[in-house]
Amino acid sequence: MGFSEIAVTVILFSTFLFVGGVIAAAWISYHNLVDEATIKNAQILSDQVHTNFTINSVVNVTGYLIINATNTGSVTIDLRYTSVLIDGKLYGNVTDFQYYVNGINNTVYWFPREHLSIYVPWTAPLPARVTLVAQDGVEAYWG
Amino acid sequence: MGLDTSATKAIFFITAVIVAATLAGVFTTITFKFSSNLGVRAQILSSTLESNIKIINDPAAVPYNNTTHLLILYVKNTGKNLISTGEVTVLIDGMVIPSSNVTIQVLTSTGEWYPGSVAQINVTVVLSPGDHTAKVVLSNGVYDEIEFRII
């Protein structure tokens, strides 16, 4: 084999090695990123499937509207991101009001099978519709 | 070996190295471009998979002012990443609402639309009593849609 062939072979072989390495690294990085996102997407869907809660009653008691609800699903609901809508209007998150989870008010988590009472300052007549929306978008209606 | 033969071999050698180096340069450029595009594609796919929104309005009681024609949509970030409000498109009954008729206010102290938080979208649109649809689309194509009634 002549010197020219050896030089060409060395140049092309090292290029193929380099190119192969770059492609492999890009492919691994792509799959890592997509796999991570797929897991997060699965978590989003899983949370939505397993979140369930019901509004048991809504009562109007001197100056407050008391919303009683039960977490009937298997997902812990974060009350900081649980929205309260009354007659279609957003009033805020549960933690913006006085609230009790199984009688205690120093938690932001609403665990499965626990009871939640929200005290919304209210002087108007009993509303027609109340909606609670969990952090994952799952809703419960009353009215 | 004569001078002619050496010169010929030198020319062949130089030509071969130039051709090989050119090919190597082309392969390397293509590879870097491919690698870069793959990275961008991964970012787009990742953003789409991790983003999710939900229009949380009560479909039977969507706030709408018949005088000012102001429709209020509440959209919750139900995904896993921060959403930019800059490129949100609103469609009412299939028609894109011009951005001049849409204002978005994120209802958080920081103004950032982080997971679990709600953005209030004010849409100025003339709606007749009856059933309508509202669709909110993010820049990465993630969307949510509701049917609602104006009384």
PDB file of C-alpha atoms in Angstrom:
ATOM      1  CA  MET A   1       0.000   0.000   0.000  1.00  0.00           C
ATOM      2  CA  GLY A   2       1.397   3.387  -0.964  1.00  0.00           C
ATOM      3  CA  PHE A   3       1.878   6.366   1.285  1.00  0.00           C
ATOM      4  CA  SER A   4      -1.103   8.195  -0.273  1.00  0.00           C
ATOM      5  CA  GLU A   5      -3.486   5.328   0.473  1.00  0.00           C
ATOM      6  CA  ILE A   6      -2.261   5.148   4.068  1.00  0.00           C
ATOM      7  CA  ALA A   7      -2.723   8.901   4.573  1.00  0.00           C
ATOM      8  CA  VAL A   8      -6.235   8.836   3.074  1.00  0.00           C
ATOM      9  CA  THR A   9      -7.169   5.807   5.165  1.00  0.00           C
ATOM     10  CA  VAL A  10      -5.957   7.480   8.365  1.00  0.00           C
ATOM     11  CA  ILE A  11      -7.826  10.728   7.622  1.00  0.00           C
ATOM     12  CA  LEU A  12     -11.095   9.017   6.672  1.00  0.00           C
ATOM     13  CA  PHE A  13     -10.940   6.437   9.461  1.00  0.00           C
ATOM     14  CA  SER A  14     -10.321   9.063  12.146  1.00  0.00           C
ATOM     15  CA  THR A  15     -13.126  11.183  10.668  1.00  0.00           C
ATOM     16  CA  PHE A  16     -15.539   8.227  10.775  1.00  0.00           C
ATOM     17  CA  LEU A  17     -14.561   7.537  14.376  1.00  0.00           C
ATOM     18  CA  PHE A  18     -15.105  11.185  15.307  1.00  0.00           C
ATOM     19  CA  VAL A  19     -18.393  11.426  13.401  1.00  0.00           C
ATOM     20  CA  GLY A  20     -19.595   8.171  14.946  1.00  0.00           C
ATOM     21  CA  GLY A  21     -18.770   9.451  18.419  1.00  0.00           C
ATOM     22  CA  VAL A  22     -20.599  12.742  17.870  1.00  0.00           C
ATOM     23  CA  ILE A  23     -23.700  10.986  16.485  1.00  0.00           C
ATOM     24  CA  ALA A  24     -23.718   8.460  19.326  1.00  0.00           C
ATOM     25  CA  ALA A  25     -23.422  11.232  21.933  1.00  0.00           C
ATOM     26  CA  ALA A  26     -26.229  13.231  20.298  1.00  0.00           C
ATOM     27  CA  TRP A  27     -28.446  10.131  20.104  1.00  0.00           C
ATOM     28  CA  ILE A  28     -27.869   9.248  23.758  1.00  0.00           C
ATOM     29  CA  SER A  29     -28.547  12.838  24.829  1.00  0.00           C
ATOM     30  CA  TYR A  30     -31.754  12.884  22.717  1.00  0.00           C
ATOM     31  CA  HIS A  31     -33.032   9.678  24.284  1.00  0.00           C
ATOM     32  CA  ASN A  32     -32.161  10.768  27.820  1.00  0.00           C
ATOM     33  CA  LEU A  33     -34.077  14.026  27.388  1.00  0.00           C
ATOM     34  CA  VAL A  34     -37.079  12.387  25.723  1.00  0.00           C
ATOM     35  CA  ASP A  35     -37.165   9.515  28.256  1.00  0.00           C
ATOM     36  CA  GLU A  36     -37.132  12.004  31.131  1.00  0.00           C
ATOM     37  CA  ALA A  37     -39.957  14.004  29.527  1.00  0.00           C
ATOM     38  CA  THR A  38     -41.933  10.810  28.849  1.00  0.00           C
ATOM     39  CA  ILE A  39     -41.704   9.867  32.526  1.00  0.00           C
ATOM     40  CA  LYS A  40     -42.954  13.335  33.543  1.00  0.00           C
ATOM     41  CA  ASN A  41     -45.784  13.060  31.001  1.00  0.00           C
ATOM     42  CA  ALA A  42     -46.722   9.665  32.436  1.00  0.00           C
ATOM     43  CA  GLN A  43     -46.739  11.216  35.935  1.00  0.00           C
ATOM     44  CA  ILE A  44     -49.070  13.982  34.741  1.00  0.00           C
ATOM     45  CA  LEU A  45     -51.484  11.457  33.218  1.00  0.00           C
ATOM     46  CA  SER A  46     -51.239   9.094  36.192  1.00  0.00           C
ATOM     47  CA  ASP A  47     -51.992  11.934  38.641  1.00  0.00           C
ATOM     48  CA  GLN A  48     -55.018  12.953  36.581  1.00  0.00           C
ATOM     49  CA  VAL A  49     -56.341   9.390  36.472  1.00  0.00           C
ATOM     50  CA  HIS A  50     -55.913   8.816  40.208  1.00  0.00           C
ATOM     51  CA  THR A  51     -57.068  12.209  41.479  1.00  0.00           C
ATOM     52  CA  ASN A  52     -60.659  12.231  42.631  1.00  0.00           C
ATOM     53  CA  PHE A  53     -62.512  14.283  45.189  1.00  0.00           C
ATOM     54  CA  THR A  54     -66.102  15.245  45.866  1.00  0.00           C
ATOM     55  CA  ILE A  55     -67.777  18.306  47.299  1.00  0.00           C
ATOM     56  CA  ASN A  56     -70.128  16.913  49.934  1.00  0.00           C
ATOM     57  CA  SER A  57     -71.914  20.110  50.870  1.00  0.00           C
ATOM     58  CA  VAL A  58     -71.829  23.873  50.616  1.00  0.00           C
ATOM     59  CA  VAL A  59     -73.478  25.815  53.412  1.00  0.00           C
ATOM     60  CA  ASN A  60     -73.932  29.485  54.117  1.00  0.00           C
ATOM     61  CA  VAL A  61     -73.194  30.247  57.776  1.00  0.00           C
ATOM     62  CA  THR A  62     -73.069  33.825  59.071  1.00  0.00           C
ATOM     63  CA  GLY A  63     -70.408  35.560  57.060  1.00  0.00           C
ATOM     64  CA  TYR A  64     -68.895  32.422  55.580  1.00  0.00           C
ATOM     65  CA  LEU A  65     -69.536  29.967  52.833  1.00  0.00           C
ATOM     66  CA  ILE A  66     -68.355  26.596  54.087  1.00  0.00           C
ATOM     67  CA  ILE A  67     -67.318  24.106  51.406  1.00  0.00           C
ATOM     68  CA  ASN A  68     -66.970  20.530  52.658  1.00  0.00           C
ATOM     69  CA  ALA A  69     -65.141  18.037  50.484  1.00  0.00           C
ATOM     70  CA  THR A  70     -63.490  14.610  50.670  1.00  0.00           C
ATOM     71  CA  ASN A  71     -60.413  13.358  48.828  1.00  0.00           C
ATOM     72  CA  THR A  72     -61.725  10.102  47.393  1.00  0.00           C
ATOM     73  CA  GLY A  73     -58.741   9.434  45.133  1.00  0.00           C
ATOM     74  CA  SER A  74     -55.278   8.062  45.796  1.00  0.00           C
ATOM     75  CA  VAL A  75     -53.287  11.223  45.093  1.00  0.00           C
ATOM     76  CA  THR A  76     -52.305  13.826  47.696  1.00  0.00           C
ATOM     77  CA  ILE A  77     -53.683  17.187  46.640  1.00  0.00           C
ATOM     78  CA  ASP A  78     -51.665  20.359  47.172  1.00  0.00           C
ATOM     79  CA  LEU A  79     -54.047  22.986  48.559  1.00  0.00           C
ATOM     80  CA  ARG A  80     -51.728  25.832  47.538  1.00  0.00           C
ATOM     81  CA  TYR A  81     -52.625  25.053  43.938  1.00  0.00           C
ATOM     82  CA  THR A  82     -56.241  24.011  44.385  1.00  0.00           C
ATOM     83  CA  SER A  83     -58.507  26.674  42.893  1.00  0.00           C
ATOM     84  CA  VAL A  84     -61.915  27.708  44.205  1.00  0.00           C
ATOM     85  CA  LEU A  85     -64.535  28.938  41.736  1.00  0.00           C
ATOM     86  CA  ILE A  86     -67.899  30.196  42.928  1.00  0.00           C
ATOM     87  CA  ASP A  87     -70.617  30.756  40.333  1.00  0.00           C
ATOM     88  CA  GLY A  88     -67.939  30.620  37.627  1.00  0.00           C
ATOM     89  CA  LYS A  89     -65.664  33.245  39.156  1.00  0.00           C
ATOM     90  CA  LEU A  90     -62.214  32.340  40.454  1.00  0.00           C
ATOM     91  CA  TYR A  91     -61.828  33.415  44.085  1.00  0.00           C
ATOM     92  CA  GLY A  92     -58.314  32.068  44.654  1.00  0.00           C
ATOM     93  CA  ASN A  93     -56.620  28.983  46.000  1.00  0.00           C
ATOM     94  CA  VAL A  94     -57.727  27.077  49.096  1.00  0.00           C
ATOM     95  CA  THR A  95     -54.783  28.437  51.101  1.00  0.00           C
ATOM     96  CA  ASP A  96     -56.056  31.990  50.492  1.00  0.00           C
ATOM     97  CA  PHE A  97     -58.918  31.178  52.890  1.00  0.00           C
ATOM     98  CA  GLN A  98     -59.370  29.703  56.324  1.00  0.00           C
ATOM     99  CA  TYR A  99     -59.442  25.923  55.917  1.00  0.00           C
ATOM    100  CA  TYR A 100     -59.192  22.706  57.874  1.00  0.00           C
ATOM    101  CA  VAL A 101     -58.051  19.253  56.789  1.00  0.00           C
ATOM    102  CA  ASN A 102     -59.478  16.706  59.228  1.00  0.00           C
ATOM    103  CA  GLY A 103     -59.754  19.530  61.729  1.00  0.00           C
ATOM    104  CA  ILE A 104     -56.194  20.870  61.386  1.00  0.00           C
ATOM    105  CA  ASN A 105     -55.136  24.004  59.532  1.00  0.00           C
ATOM    106  CA  ASN A 106     -51.327  23.824  59.538  1.00  0.00           C
ATOM    107  CA  THR A 107     -51.000  21.623  56.452  1.00  0.00           C
ATOM    108  CA  VAL A 108     -51.068  22.331  52.752  1.00  0.00           C
ATOM    109  CA  TYR A 109     -51.588  18.698  51.800  1.00  0.00           C
ATOM    110  CA  TRP A 110     -54.946  17.010  51.472  1.00  0.00           C
ATOM    111  CA  PHE A 111     -54.268  13.298  51.773  1.00  0.00           C
ATOM    112  CA  PRO A 112     -56.561  10.562  50.436  1.00  0.00           C
ATOM    113  CA  ARG A 113     -59.745   9.964  52.479  1.00  0.00           C
ATOM    114  CA  GLU A 114     -59.284  13.171  54.458  1.00  0.00           C
ATOM    115  CA  HIS A 115     -62.018  15.781  54.821  1.00  0.00           C
ATOM    116  CA  LEU A 116     -61.516  19.390  53.845  1.00  0.00           C
ATOM    117  CA  SER A 117     -63.538  22.387  55.022  1.00  0.00           C
ATOM    118  CA  ILE A 118     -62.963  25.758  53.380  1.00  0.00           C
ATOM    119  CA  TYR A 119     -64.341  28.946  54.935  1.00  0.00           C
ATOM    120  CA  VAL A 120     -64.829  31.577  52.246  1.00  0.00           C
ATOM    121  CA  PRO A 121     -65.916  35.008  53.540  1.00  0.00           C
ATOM    122  CA  TRP A 122     -69.415  35.343  52.096  1.00  0.00           C
ATOM    123  CA  THR A 123     -72.343  37.648  52.703  1.00  0.00           C
ATOM    124  CA  ALA A 124     -74.378  36.950  49.565  1.00  0.00           C
ATOM    125  CA  PRO A 125     -77.057  34.250  49.214  1.00  0.00           C
ATOM    126  CA  LEU A 126     -75.972  30.643  48.715  1.00  0.00           C
ATOM    127  CA  PRO A 127     -74.335  30.376  45.278  1.00  0.00           C
ATOM    128  CA  ALA A 128     -75.712  28.104  42.588  1.00  0.00           C
ATOM    129  CA  ARG A 129     -72.417  26.443  41.659  1.00  0.00           C
ATOM    130  CA  VAL A 130     -69.091  25.780  43.358  1.00  0.00           C
ATOM    131  CA  THR A 131     -66.077  24.207  41.690  1.00  0.00           C
ATOM    132  CA  LEU A 132     -62.787  22.997  43.152  1.00  0.00           C
ATOM    133  CA  VAL A 133     -59.876  22.340  40.769  1.00  0.00           C
ATOM    134  CA  ALA A 134     -56.821  20.370  41.915  1.00  0.00           C
ATOM    135  CA  GLN A 135     -53.266  21.137  40.805  1.00  0.00           C
ATOM    136  CA  ASP A 136     -53.512  18.569  38.010  1.00  0.00           C
ATOM    137  CA  GLY A 137     -56.711  20.084  36.596  1.00  0.00           C
ATOM    138  CA  VAL A 138     -59.156  17.522  37.981  1.00  0.00           C
ATOM    139  CA  GLU A 139     -62.414  19.248  38.939  1.00  0.00           C
ATOM    140  CA  ALA A 140     -65.236  18.617  41.381  1.00  0.00           C
ATOM    141  CA  TYR A 141     -68.568  20.389  41.051  1.00  0.00           C
ATOM    142  CA  TRP A 142     -71.350  21.235  43.446  1.00  0.00           C
ATOM    143  CA  GLY A 143     -74.719  22.569  42.384  1.00  0.00           C
TER     144      GLY A 143
ATOM    145  CA  MET B   1      13.300   6.233  -9.056  1.00  0.00           C
ATOM    146  CA  GLY B   2      13.357   9.195 -11.405  1.00  0.00           C
ATOM    147  CA  LEU B   3      12.343  12.777 -10.688  1.00  0.00           C
ATOM    148  CA  ASP B   4       9.188  12.339 -12.811  1.00  0.00           C
ATOM    149  CA  THR B   5       8.038   9.384 -10.728  1.00  0.00           C
ATOM    150  CA  SER B   6       8.634  11.227  -7.422  1.00  0.00           C
ATOM    151  CA  ALA B   7       6.797  14.319  -8.644  1.00  0.00           C
ATOM    152  CA  THR B   8       3.869  12.188  -9.803  1.00  0.00           C
ATOM    153  CA  LYS B   9       3.722  10.422  -6.464  1.00  0.00           C
ATOM    154  CA  ALA B  10       3.890  13.753  -4.630  1.00  0.00           C
ATOM    155  CA  ILE B  11       1.021  15.142  -6.736  1.00  0.00           C
ATOM    156  CA  PHE B  12      -1.058  11.971  -6.092  1.00  0.00           C
ATOM    157  CA  PHE B  13      -0.305  12.223  -2.375  1.00  0.00           C
ATOM    158  CA  ILE B  14      -1.271  15.893  -2.109  1.00  0.00           C
ATOM    159  CA  THR B  15      -4.426  15.345  -4.174  1.00  0.00           C
ATOM    160  CA  ALA B  16      -5.432  12.333  -2.114  1.00  0.00           C
ATOM    161  CA  VAL B  17      -4.918  14.205   1.173  1.00  0.00           C
ATOM    162  CA  ILE B  18      -6.879  17.241  -0.100  1.00  0.00           C
ATOM    163  CA  VAL B  19      -9.791  15.040  -1.269  1.00  0.00           C
ATOM    164  CA  ALA B  20      -9.779  13.072   2.000  1.00  0.00           C
ATOM    165  CA  ALA B  21      -9.621  16.254   4.099  1.00  0.00           C
ATOM    166  CA  THR B  22     -12.481  17.789   2.091  1.00  0.00           C
ATOM    167  CA  LEU B  23     -14.590  14.668   2.592  1.00  0.00           C
ATOM    168  CA  ALA B  24     -13.737  14.688   6.295  1.00  0.00           C
ATOM    169  CA  GLY B  25     -14.766  18.348   6.531  1.00  0.00           C
ATOM    170  CA  VAL B  26     -18.072  17.689   4.769  1.00  0.00           C
ATOM    171  CA  PHE B  27     -18.849  14.678   7.003  1.00  0.00           C
ATOM    172  CA  THR B  28     -17.972  16.644  10.122  1.00  0.00           C
ATOM    173  CA  THR B  29     -20.139  19.625   9.127  1.00  0.00           C
ATOM    174  CA  ILE B  30     -23.106  17.371   8.330  1.00  0.00           C
ATOM    175  CA  THR B  31     -22.623  15.532  11.608  1.00  0.00           C
ATOM    176  CA  PHE B  32     -22.541  18.706  13.689  1.00  0.00           C
ATOM    177  CA  LYS B  33     -25.674  19.979  11.932  1.00  0.00           C
ATOM    178  CA  PHE B  34     -27.439  16.648  12.498  1.00  0.00           C
ATOM    179  CA  SER B  35     -26.378  16.613  16.142  1.00  0.00           C
ATOM    180  CA  SER B  36     -27.576  20.184  16.656  1.00  0.00           C
ATOM    181  CA  ASN B  37     -30.947  19.476  14.992  1.00  0.00           C
ATOM    182  CA  LEU B  38     -31.383  16.353  17.100  1.00  0.00           C
ATOM    183  CA  GLY B  39     -30.818  18.458  20.218  1.00  0.00           C
ATOM    184  CA  VAL B  40     -33.399  21.029  19.099  1.00  0.00           C
ATOM    185  CA  ARG B  41     -35.857  18.246  18.257  1.00  0.00           C
ATOM    186  CA  ALA B  42     -35.346  16.711  21.695  1.00  0.00           C
ATOM    187  CA  GLN B  43     -36.004  20.079  23.359  1.00  0.00           C
ATOM    188  CA  ILE B  44     -39.247  20.550  21.392  1.00  0.00           C
ATOM    189  CA  LEU B  45     -40.449  17.014  22.136  1.00  0.00           C
ATOM    190  CA  SER B  46     -39.492  17.343  25.791  1.00  0.00           C
ATOM    191  CA  SER B  47     -41.282  20.690  26.094  1.00  0.00           C
ATOM    192  CA  THR B  48     -44.420  19.235  24.487  1.00  0.00           C
ATOM    193  CA  LEU B  49     -44.442  16.172  26.739  1.00  0.00           C
ATOM    194  CA  GLU B  50     -43.881  18.165  29.932  1.00  0.00           C
ATOM    195  CA  SER B  51     -46.407  20.916  29.149  1.00  0.00           C
ATOM    196  CA  ASN B  52     -50.068  20.633  29.929  1.00  0.00           C
ATOM    197  CA  ILE B  53     -52.832  23.155  30.495  1.00  0.00           C
ATOM    198  CA  LYS B  54     -56.439  22.943  31.569  1.00  0.00           C
ATOM    199  CA  ILE B  55     -59.179  25.535  31.137  1.00  0.00           C
ATOM    200  CA  ILE B  56     -60.789  25.368  34.570  1.00  0.00           C
ATOM    201  CA  ASN B  57     -63.848  27.518  33.945  1.00  0.00           C
ATOM    202  CA  ASP B  58     -67.210  26.173  34.985  1.00  0.00           C
ATOM    203  CA  PRO B  59     -68.700  25.563  31.505  1.00  0.00           C
ATOM    204  CA  ALA B  60     -72.153  26.560  32.716  1.00  0.00           C
ATOM    205  CA  ALA B  61     -70.985  29.807  34.292  1.00  0.00           C
ATOM    206  CA  VAL B  62     -68.185  31.308  32.231  1.00  0.00           C
ATOM    207  CA  PRO B  63     -67.759  34.994  33.162  1.00  0.00           C
ATOM    208  CA  TYR B  64     -68.918  37.107  30.210  1.00  0.00           C
ATOM    209  CA  ASN B  65     -69.964  40.738  30.218  1.00  0.00           C
ATOM    210  CA  ASN B  66     -72.601  41.397  27.559  1.00  0.00           C
ATOM    211  CA  THR B  67     -71.889  45.134  27.634  1.00  0.00           C
ATOM    212  CA  THR B  68     -68.087  45.160  27.443  1.00  0.00           C
ATOM    213  CA  HIS B  69     -67.945  41.783  25.575  1.00  0.00           C
ATOM    214  CA  LEU B  70     -65.270  40.632  27.991  1.00  0.00           C
ATOM    215  CA  LEU B  71     -64.897  36.869  28.312  1.00  0.00           C
ATOM    216  CA  ILE B  72     -62.732  35.558  31.148  1.00  0.00           C
ATOM    217  CA  LEU B  73     -60.943  32.217  30.815  1.00  0.00           C
ATOM    218  CA  TYR B  74     -59.027  30.652  33.689  1.00  0.00           C
ATOM    219  CA  VAL B  75     -56.187  28.415  32.516  1.00  0.00           C
ATOM    220  CA  LYS B  76     -54.223  26.273  34.946  1.00  0.00           C
ATOM    221  CA  ASN B  77     -50.703  25.060  34.239  1.00  0.00           C
ATOM    222  CA  THR B  78     -51.123  21.327  34.887  1.00  0.00           C
ATOM    223  CA  GLY B  79     -47.760  20.375  33.398  1.00  0.00           C
ATOM    224  CA  LYS B  80     -44.303  20.117  34.888  1.00  0.00           C
ATOM    225  CA  ASN B  81     -42.587  23.212  33.536  1.00  0.00           C
ATOM    226  CA  LEU B  82     -42.906  26.970  33.482  1.00  0.00           C
ATOM    227  CA  ILE B  83     -45.040  28.339  30.649  1.00  0.00           C
ATOM    228  CA  SER B  84     -44.381  31.568  28.802  1.00  0.00           C
ATOM    229  CA  THR B  85     -47.486  33.695  28.354  1.00  0.00           C
ATOM    230  CA  GLY B  86     -45.956  35.443  25.381  1.00  0.00           C
ATOM    231  CA  GLU B  87     -47.086  33.042  22.722  1.00  0.00           C
ATOM    232  CA  VAL B  88     -50.552  31.937  23.757  1.00  0.00           C
ATOM    233  CA  THR B  89     -53.194  31.786  21.046  1.00  0.00           C
ATOM    234  CA  VAL B  90     -56.913  31.916  21.836  1.00  0.00           C
ATOM    235  CA  LEU B  91     -59.573  30.600  19.493  1.00  0.00           C
ATOM    236  CA  ILE B  92     -63.278  31.202  20.075  1.00  0.00           C
ATOM    237  CA  ASP B  93     -65.636  29.114  17.946  1.00  0.00           C
ATOM    238  CA  GLY B  94     -62.658  28.145  15.802  1.00  0.00           C
ATOM    239  CA  MET B  95     -61.652  31.717  15.033  1.00  0.00           C
ATOM    240  CA  VAL B  96     -58.283  33.057  16.160  1.00  0.00           C
ATOM    241  CA  ILE B  97     -58.715  36.104  18.375  1.00  0.00           C
ATOM    242  CA  PRO B  98     -56.224  38.890  17.512  1.00  0.00           C
ATOM    243  CA  SER B  99     -53.619  39.368  20.210  1.00  0.00           C
ATOM    244  CA  SER B 100     -54.782  42.984  20.634  1.00  0.00           C
ATOM    245  CA  ASN B 101     -58.074  41.590  22.001  1.00  0.00           C
ATOM    246  CA  VAL B 102     -56.368  39.213  24.438  1.00  0.00           C
ATOM    247  CA  THR B 103     -54.671  40.041  27.725  1.00  0.00           C
ATOM    248  CA  ILE B 104     -53.111  37.472  30.016  1.00  0.00           C
ATOM    249  CA  GLN B 105     -52.565  37.960  33.710  1.00  0.00           C
ATOM    250  CA  VAL B 106     -50.883  35.235  35.719  1.00  0.00           C
ATOM    251  CA  LEU B 107     -52.460  35.057  39.172  1.00  0.00           C
ATOM    252  CA  THR B 108     -49.259  34.566  41.158  1.00  0.00           C
ATOM    253  CA  SER B 109     -47.210  36.966  43.236  1.00  0.00           C
ATOM    254  CA  THR B 110     -44.217  36.591  40.920  1.00  0.00           C
ATOM    255  CA  GLY B 111     -46.192  36.795  37.687  1.00  0.00           C
ATOM    256  CA  GLU B 112     -44.662  33.501  36.553  1.00  0.00           C
ATOM    257  CA  TRP B 113     -46.957  30.798  35.234  1.00  0.00           C
ATOM    258  CA  TYR B 114     -45.458  27.911  37.161  1.00  0.00           C
ATOM    259  CA  PRO B 115     -47.021  24.434  37.543  1.00  0.00           C
ATOM    260  CA  GLY B 116     -50.294  24.508  39.465  1.00  0.00           C
ATOM    261  CA  SER B 117     -50.846  28.252  39.022  1.00  0.00           C
ATOM    262  CA  VAL B 118     -53.628  29.895  37.068  1.00  0.00           C
ATOM    263  CA  ALA B 119     -53.540  32.515  34.347  1.00  0.00           C
ATOM    264  CA  GLN B 120     -56.558  34.696  33.712  1.00  0.00           C
ATOM    265  CA  ILE B 121     -57.091  35.348  30.020  1.00  0.00           C
ATOM    266  CA  ASN B 122     -59.338  38.285  29.194  1.00  0.00           C
ATOM    267  CA  VAL B 123     -60.756  38.031  25.693  1.00  0.00           C
ATOM    268  CA  THR B 124     -62.753  40.788  24.068  1.00  0.00           C
ATOM    269  CA  VAL B 125     -65.151  39.060  21.713  1.00  0.00           C
ATOM    270  CA  VAL B 126     -68.789  39.494  20.759  1.00  0.00           C
ATOM    271  CA  LEU B 127     -70.726  36.355  21.681  1.00  0.00           C
ATOM    272  CA  SER B 128     -74.399  35.686  21.198  1.00  0.00           C
ATOM    273  CA  PRO B 129     -76.383  33.649  23.761  1.00  0.00           C
ATOM    274  CA  GLY B 130     -75.892  29.935  23.178  1.00  0.00           C
ATOM    275  CA  ASP B 131     -73.147  27.336  23.078  1.00  0.00           C
ATOM    276  CA  HIS B 132     -69.579  28.222  22.137  1.00  0.00           C
ATOM    277  CA  THR B 133     -66.094  26.713  22.215  1.00  0.00           C
ATOM    278  CA  ALA B 134     -62.888  28.209  23.537  1.00  0.00           C
ATOM    279  CA  LYS B 135     -59.454  26.825  22.771  1.00  0.00           C
ATOM    280  CA  VAL B 136     -56.159  27.958  24.256  1.00  0.00           C
ATOM    281  CA  VAL B 137     -52.999  26.905  22.407  1.00  0.00           C
ATOM    282  CA  LEU B 138     -49.418  27.236  23.639  1.00  0.00           C
ATOM    283  CA  SER B 139     -46.477  27.927  21.348  1.00  0.00           C
ATOM    284  CA  ASN B 140     -45.443  24.261  21.460  1.00  0.00           C
ATOM    285  CA  GLY B 141     -48.868  23.110  20.236  1.00  0.00           C
ATOM    286  CA  VAL B 142     -50.186  21.953  23.605  1.00  0.00           C
ATOM    287  CA  TYR B 143     -53.811  23.040  23.987  1.00  0.00           C
ATOM    288  CA  ASP B 144     -57.042  22.646  25.887  1.00  0.00           C
ATOM    289  CA  GLU B 145     -60.570  23.293  24.769  1.00  0.00           C
ATOM    290  CA  ILE B 146     -63.939  23.729  26.465  1.00  0.00           C
ATOM    291  CA  GLU B 147     -67.508  24.046  25.351  1.00  0.00           C
ATOM    292  CA  PHE B 148     -69.439  26.652  27.306  1.00  0.00           C
ATOM    293  CA  ARG B 149     -72.775  28.403  27.335  1.00  0.00           C
ATOM    294  CA  ILE B 150     -73.590  32.084  27.313  1.00  0.00           C
ATOM    295  CA  ILE B 151     -77.028  32.797  28.754  1.00  0.00           C
TER     296      ILE B 151
END
